[in-house]
Coordinates of C-alpha atoms in Angstrom, one line a residue:
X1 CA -41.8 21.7 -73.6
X2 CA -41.6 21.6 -69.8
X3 CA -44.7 20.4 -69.2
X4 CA -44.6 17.9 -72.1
X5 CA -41.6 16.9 -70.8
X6 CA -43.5 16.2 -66.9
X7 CA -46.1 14.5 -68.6
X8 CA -44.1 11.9 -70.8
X9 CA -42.2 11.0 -67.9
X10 CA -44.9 10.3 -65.9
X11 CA -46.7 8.3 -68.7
X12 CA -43.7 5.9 -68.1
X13 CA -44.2 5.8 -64.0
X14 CA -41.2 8.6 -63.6
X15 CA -41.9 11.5 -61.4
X16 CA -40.4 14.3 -63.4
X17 CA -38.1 14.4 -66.3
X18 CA -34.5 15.1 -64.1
X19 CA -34.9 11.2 -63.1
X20 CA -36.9 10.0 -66.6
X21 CA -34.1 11.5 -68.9
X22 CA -31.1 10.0 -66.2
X23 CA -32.4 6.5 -66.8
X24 CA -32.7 6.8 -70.7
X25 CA -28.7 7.5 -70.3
X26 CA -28.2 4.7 -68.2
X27 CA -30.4 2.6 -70.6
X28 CA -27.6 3.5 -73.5
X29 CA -24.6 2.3 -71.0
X30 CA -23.2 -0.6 -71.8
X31 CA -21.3 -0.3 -68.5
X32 CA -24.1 0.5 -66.0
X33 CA -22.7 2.6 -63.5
X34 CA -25.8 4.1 -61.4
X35 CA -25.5 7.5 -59.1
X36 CA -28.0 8.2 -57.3
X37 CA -28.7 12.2 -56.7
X38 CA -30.8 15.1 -56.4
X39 CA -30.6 18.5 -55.4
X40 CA -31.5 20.4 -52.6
X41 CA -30.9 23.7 -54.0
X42 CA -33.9 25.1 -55.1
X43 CA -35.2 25.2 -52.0
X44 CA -32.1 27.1 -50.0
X45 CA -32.5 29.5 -53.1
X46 CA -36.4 30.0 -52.2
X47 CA -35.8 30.0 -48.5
X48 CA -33.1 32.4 -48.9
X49 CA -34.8 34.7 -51.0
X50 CA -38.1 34.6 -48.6
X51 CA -40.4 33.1 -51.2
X52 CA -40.8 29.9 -49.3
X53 CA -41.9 30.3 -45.3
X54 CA -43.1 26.9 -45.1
X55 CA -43.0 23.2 -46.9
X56 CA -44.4 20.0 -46.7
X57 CA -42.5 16.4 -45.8
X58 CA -41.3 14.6 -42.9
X59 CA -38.3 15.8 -40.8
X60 CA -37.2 13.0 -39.4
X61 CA -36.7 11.0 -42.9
X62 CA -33.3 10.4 -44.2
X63 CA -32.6 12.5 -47.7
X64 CA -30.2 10.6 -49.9
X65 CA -27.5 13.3 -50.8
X66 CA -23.7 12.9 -51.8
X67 CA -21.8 16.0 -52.4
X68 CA -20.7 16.3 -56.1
X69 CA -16.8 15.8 -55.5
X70 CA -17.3 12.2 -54.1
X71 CA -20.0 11.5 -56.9
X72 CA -17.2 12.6 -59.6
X73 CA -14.6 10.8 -57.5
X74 CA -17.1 7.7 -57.5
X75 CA -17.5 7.3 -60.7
X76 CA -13.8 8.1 -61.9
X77 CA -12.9 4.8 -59.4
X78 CA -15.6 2.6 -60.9
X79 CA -14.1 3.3 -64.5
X80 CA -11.0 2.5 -63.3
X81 CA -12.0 -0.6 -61.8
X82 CA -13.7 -1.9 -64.8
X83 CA -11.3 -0.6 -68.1
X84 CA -11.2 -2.5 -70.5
X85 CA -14.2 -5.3 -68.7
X86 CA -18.2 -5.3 -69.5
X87 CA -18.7 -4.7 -65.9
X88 CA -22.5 -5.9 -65.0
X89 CA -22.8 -4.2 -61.7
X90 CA -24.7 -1.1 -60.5
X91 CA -23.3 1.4 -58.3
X92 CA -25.5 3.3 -56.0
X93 CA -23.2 6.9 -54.8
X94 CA -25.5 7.1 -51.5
X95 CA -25.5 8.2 -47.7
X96 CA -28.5 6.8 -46.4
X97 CA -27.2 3.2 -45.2
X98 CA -23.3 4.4 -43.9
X99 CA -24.0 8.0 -42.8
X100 CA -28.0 9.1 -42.6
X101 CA -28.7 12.2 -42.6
X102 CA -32.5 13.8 -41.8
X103 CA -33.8 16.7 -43.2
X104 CA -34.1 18.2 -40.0
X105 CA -30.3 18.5 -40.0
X106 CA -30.7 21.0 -43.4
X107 CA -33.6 22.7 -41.8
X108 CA -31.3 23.6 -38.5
X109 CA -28.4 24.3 -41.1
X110 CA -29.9 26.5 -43.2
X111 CA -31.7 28.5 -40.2
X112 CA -28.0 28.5 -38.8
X113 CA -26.3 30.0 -41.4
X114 CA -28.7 32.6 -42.6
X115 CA -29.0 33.6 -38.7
X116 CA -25.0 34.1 -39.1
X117 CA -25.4 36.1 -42.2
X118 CA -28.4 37.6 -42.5
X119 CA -29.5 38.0 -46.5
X120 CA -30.1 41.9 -47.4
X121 CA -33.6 43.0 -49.5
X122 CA -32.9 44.7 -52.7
X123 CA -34.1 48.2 -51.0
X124 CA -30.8 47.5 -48.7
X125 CA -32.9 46.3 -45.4
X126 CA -31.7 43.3 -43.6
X127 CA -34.3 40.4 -44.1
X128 CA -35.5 38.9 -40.6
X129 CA -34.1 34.8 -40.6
X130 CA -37.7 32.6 -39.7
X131 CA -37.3 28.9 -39.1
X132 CA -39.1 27.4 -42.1
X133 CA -42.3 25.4 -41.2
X134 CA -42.6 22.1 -42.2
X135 CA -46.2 20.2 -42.6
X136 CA -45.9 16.6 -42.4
X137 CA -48.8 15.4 -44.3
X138 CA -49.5 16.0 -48.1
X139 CA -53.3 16.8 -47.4
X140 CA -52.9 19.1 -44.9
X141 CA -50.2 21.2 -46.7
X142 CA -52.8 21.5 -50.1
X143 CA -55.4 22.6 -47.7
X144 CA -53.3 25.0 -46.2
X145 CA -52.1 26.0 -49.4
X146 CA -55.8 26.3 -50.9
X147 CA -56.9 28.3 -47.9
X148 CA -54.2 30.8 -46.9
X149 CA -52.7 31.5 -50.6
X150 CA -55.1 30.3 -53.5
X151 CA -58.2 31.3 -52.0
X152 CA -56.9 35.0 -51.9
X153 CA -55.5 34.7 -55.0
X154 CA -58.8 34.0 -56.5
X155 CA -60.7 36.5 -55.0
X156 CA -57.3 39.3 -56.1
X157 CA -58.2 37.9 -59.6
X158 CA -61.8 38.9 -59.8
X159 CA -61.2 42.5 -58.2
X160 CA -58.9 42.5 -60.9
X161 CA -60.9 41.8 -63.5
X162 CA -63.5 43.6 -61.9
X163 CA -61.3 47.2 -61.8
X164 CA -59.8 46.5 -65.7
X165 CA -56.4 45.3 -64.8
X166 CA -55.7 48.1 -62.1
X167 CA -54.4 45.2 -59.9
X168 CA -52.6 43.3 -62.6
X169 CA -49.2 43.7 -61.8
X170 CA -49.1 42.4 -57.8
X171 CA -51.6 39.6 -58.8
X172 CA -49.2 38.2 -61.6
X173 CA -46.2 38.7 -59.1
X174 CA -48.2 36.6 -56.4
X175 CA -49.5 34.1 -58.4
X176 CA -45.9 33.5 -60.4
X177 CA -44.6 32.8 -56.6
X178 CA -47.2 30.0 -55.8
X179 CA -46.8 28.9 -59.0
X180 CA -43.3 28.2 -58.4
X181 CA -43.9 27.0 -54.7
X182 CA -46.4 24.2 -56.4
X183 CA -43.3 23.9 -58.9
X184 CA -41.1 22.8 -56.0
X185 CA -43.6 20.7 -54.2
X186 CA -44.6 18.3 -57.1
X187 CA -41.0 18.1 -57.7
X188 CA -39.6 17.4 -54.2
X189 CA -43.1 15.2 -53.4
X190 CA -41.7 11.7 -54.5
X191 CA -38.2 12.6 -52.6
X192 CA -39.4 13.6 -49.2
X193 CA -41.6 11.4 -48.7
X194 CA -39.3 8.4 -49.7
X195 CA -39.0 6.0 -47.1
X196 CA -36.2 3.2 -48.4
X197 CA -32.3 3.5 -48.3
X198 CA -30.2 2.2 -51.8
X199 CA -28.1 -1.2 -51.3
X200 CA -24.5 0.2 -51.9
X201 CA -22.9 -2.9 -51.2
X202 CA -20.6 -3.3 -54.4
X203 CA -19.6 0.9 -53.8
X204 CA -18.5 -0.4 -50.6
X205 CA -16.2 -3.2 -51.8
X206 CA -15.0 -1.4 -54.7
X207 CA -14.0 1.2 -51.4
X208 CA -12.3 -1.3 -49.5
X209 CA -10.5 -2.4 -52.8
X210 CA -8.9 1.2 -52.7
X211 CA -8.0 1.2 -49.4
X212 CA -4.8 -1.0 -50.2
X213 CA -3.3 2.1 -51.8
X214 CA -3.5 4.7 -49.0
X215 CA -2.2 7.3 -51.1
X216 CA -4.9 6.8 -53.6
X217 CA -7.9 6.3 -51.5
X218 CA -7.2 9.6 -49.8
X219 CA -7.1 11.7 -53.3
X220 CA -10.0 10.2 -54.6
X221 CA -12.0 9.9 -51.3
X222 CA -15.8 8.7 -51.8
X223 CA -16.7 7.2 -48.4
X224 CA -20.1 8.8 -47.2
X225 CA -18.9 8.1 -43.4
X226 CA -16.0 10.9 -43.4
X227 CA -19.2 13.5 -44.0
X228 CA -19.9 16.2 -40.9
X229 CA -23.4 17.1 -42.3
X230 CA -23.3 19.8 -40.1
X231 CA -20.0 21.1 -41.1
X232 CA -20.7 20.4 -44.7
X233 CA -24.2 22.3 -45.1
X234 CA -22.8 24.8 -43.1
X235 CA -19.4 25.8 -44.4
X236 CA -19.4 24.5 -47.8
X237 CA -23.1 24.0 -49.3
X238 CA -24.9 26.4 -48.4
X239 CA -21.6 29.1 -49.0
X240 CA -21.9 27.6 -52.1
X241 CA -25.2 28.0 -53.2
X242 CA -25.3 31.4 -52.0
X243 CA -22.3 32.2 -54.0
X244 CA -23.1 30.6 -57.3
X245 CA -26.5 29.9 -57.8
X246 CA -28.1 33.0 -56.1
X247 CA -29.0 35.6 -57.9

C-alpha cells in the first residue's frame, strides 16, 4: 500500500504521499488555511542511531521548518480571525523569508549535541559522534552509493546464494539499511534541493493584527523571528526526538 500510495502521488506531479494526501485535505476546506511543513526527524533518528554517515543536498540552502507549537498557534489565530467569514486567503506557517535558516545550522546542531551526550550501543559501548558528510550533487551521491554500498551488496548476495543461505542473516540486515537510506533520500530529494522561499505576507498581517493585544500575541506567539535555531535544535528538538521518537 506504501508503494501504491508513492506511485499515485506521483502520477498527480506530488513527490510522495505526506504532501499528495495534505493537499486532498486542503482541497475539502472550504476555508483554505495552508501550513507549510515537513520533518526533519528521520534523519536525527538515522544519524543518531549510526545508520546514516553521510547524505546528499546542499548546506547552504534554507530548509523551511516551523516548530509545531507556532504551527498550532498559527492556525488557532487564523480561525479566530476568520469565524463565522468564508475567508479566501492562504496562509503559509514558514521561516524561510523572516528567519532563514540553512541546513548547515542542523548538521553543526546535531554534531553538537550528540558530541555533548554521546548515544550508547545496545552492547553498553559509547558510539564515537562523526560529522555526517554531505554530497552536494544528486549524481554523485547514487554513484557513491552504487559503488561503496550496492556493489558489495551484490556480490554478498551471490556468495550467499552461492553457500545456501549461510550468509543470509547479515545480507538481509545490510540491505534492509540501504533500503531505508534510499527510503530517506527519494523522500528528502524534492526538499533539499528546493531552492524558493513561501510568500507569507497575509501570516504577517494577520501577526501585526495581534500585536494590538500584547497579552494575546505573547500566548499565542507565531512569529518565525523570535526563533534561536541554534538554541532550538539544540535544547528543545533534538531533546525531543531523542526522547520520544527514539527507540
Amino acid at each position: 500500500m506504501k508503494e501504491l500510495g508513492i506511485r499515485r502521488a506521483k502520477l498527480f506531479g506530488w513527490p510522495n504521499t505526506y504532501v499528495f494526501t495534505k493537499a486532498m485535505g486542503e482541497m475539502l476546506l472550504d476555508t483554505r488555511e495552508a501550513i507549510c511543513r515537513w520533518t526533519i526527524d528521520s534523519v536525527i533518528i538515522g544519524y543518531a542511531k549510526g545508520k546514516i554517515t553521510c547524505f546528499f543536498g546542499d548546506l547552504d540552502n534554507i530548509m523551511d521548518v516551523v516548530p509545531g507549537d507556532m504551527v498550532v498557534n498559527a492556525m488557532m489565530a487564523t480561525m479566530a480571525a476568520h469565524s463565522g467569514q468564508q475567508a479566501e486567503l492562504v496562509y503559509h506557517m514558514s521561516s524561510s523569508v523572516r528567519n532563514p535558516v540553512t541546513y548547515a545550522t542542523l548538521e553543526h546542531c546535531g554534531f553538537r549535541y550528540f558530541l555533548a551526550n554521546p548515544r550508547v550501543g545496545r552492547d553498553g559501548s559509547v558510539m564515537p559522534t562523526k560529522k555526517l558528510r554531505f554530497i552536494k550533487s544528486m549524481v554523485v551521491f547514487r554513484v557513491f552509493m552504487t559503488l561503496r554500498y550496492k556493489l558489495p551488496l551484490e556480490v554478498m548476495h551471490l556468495v550467499n546464494l552461492l553457500s545456501c543461505g549461510l550468509l543470509a542473516r547479515g545480507y538481509n540486515e545490510l540491505n534492509r539499511k540501504y533500503n531505508f537510506m534510499m527510503y530517506l533520500v527519494d523522500l528528502y530529494k524534492p526538499y533539499v534541493y528546493f531552492d524558493g522561499c513561501f510568500d507569507d505576507l497575509n501570516m504577517e498581517r494577520l501577526r501585526m493584527a495581534m500585536k494590538k493585544d500584547d497579552a494575546e500575541a505573547r500566548m499565542f506567539d507565531f512569529d518565525p523571528k523570535h526563533i534561536d535555531w541554534e538554541d532550538y535544535f539544540c535544547s528543545i528538538h533534538i531533546p525531543g526526538v531523542m526522547k520520544y521518537a527514539f527507540k
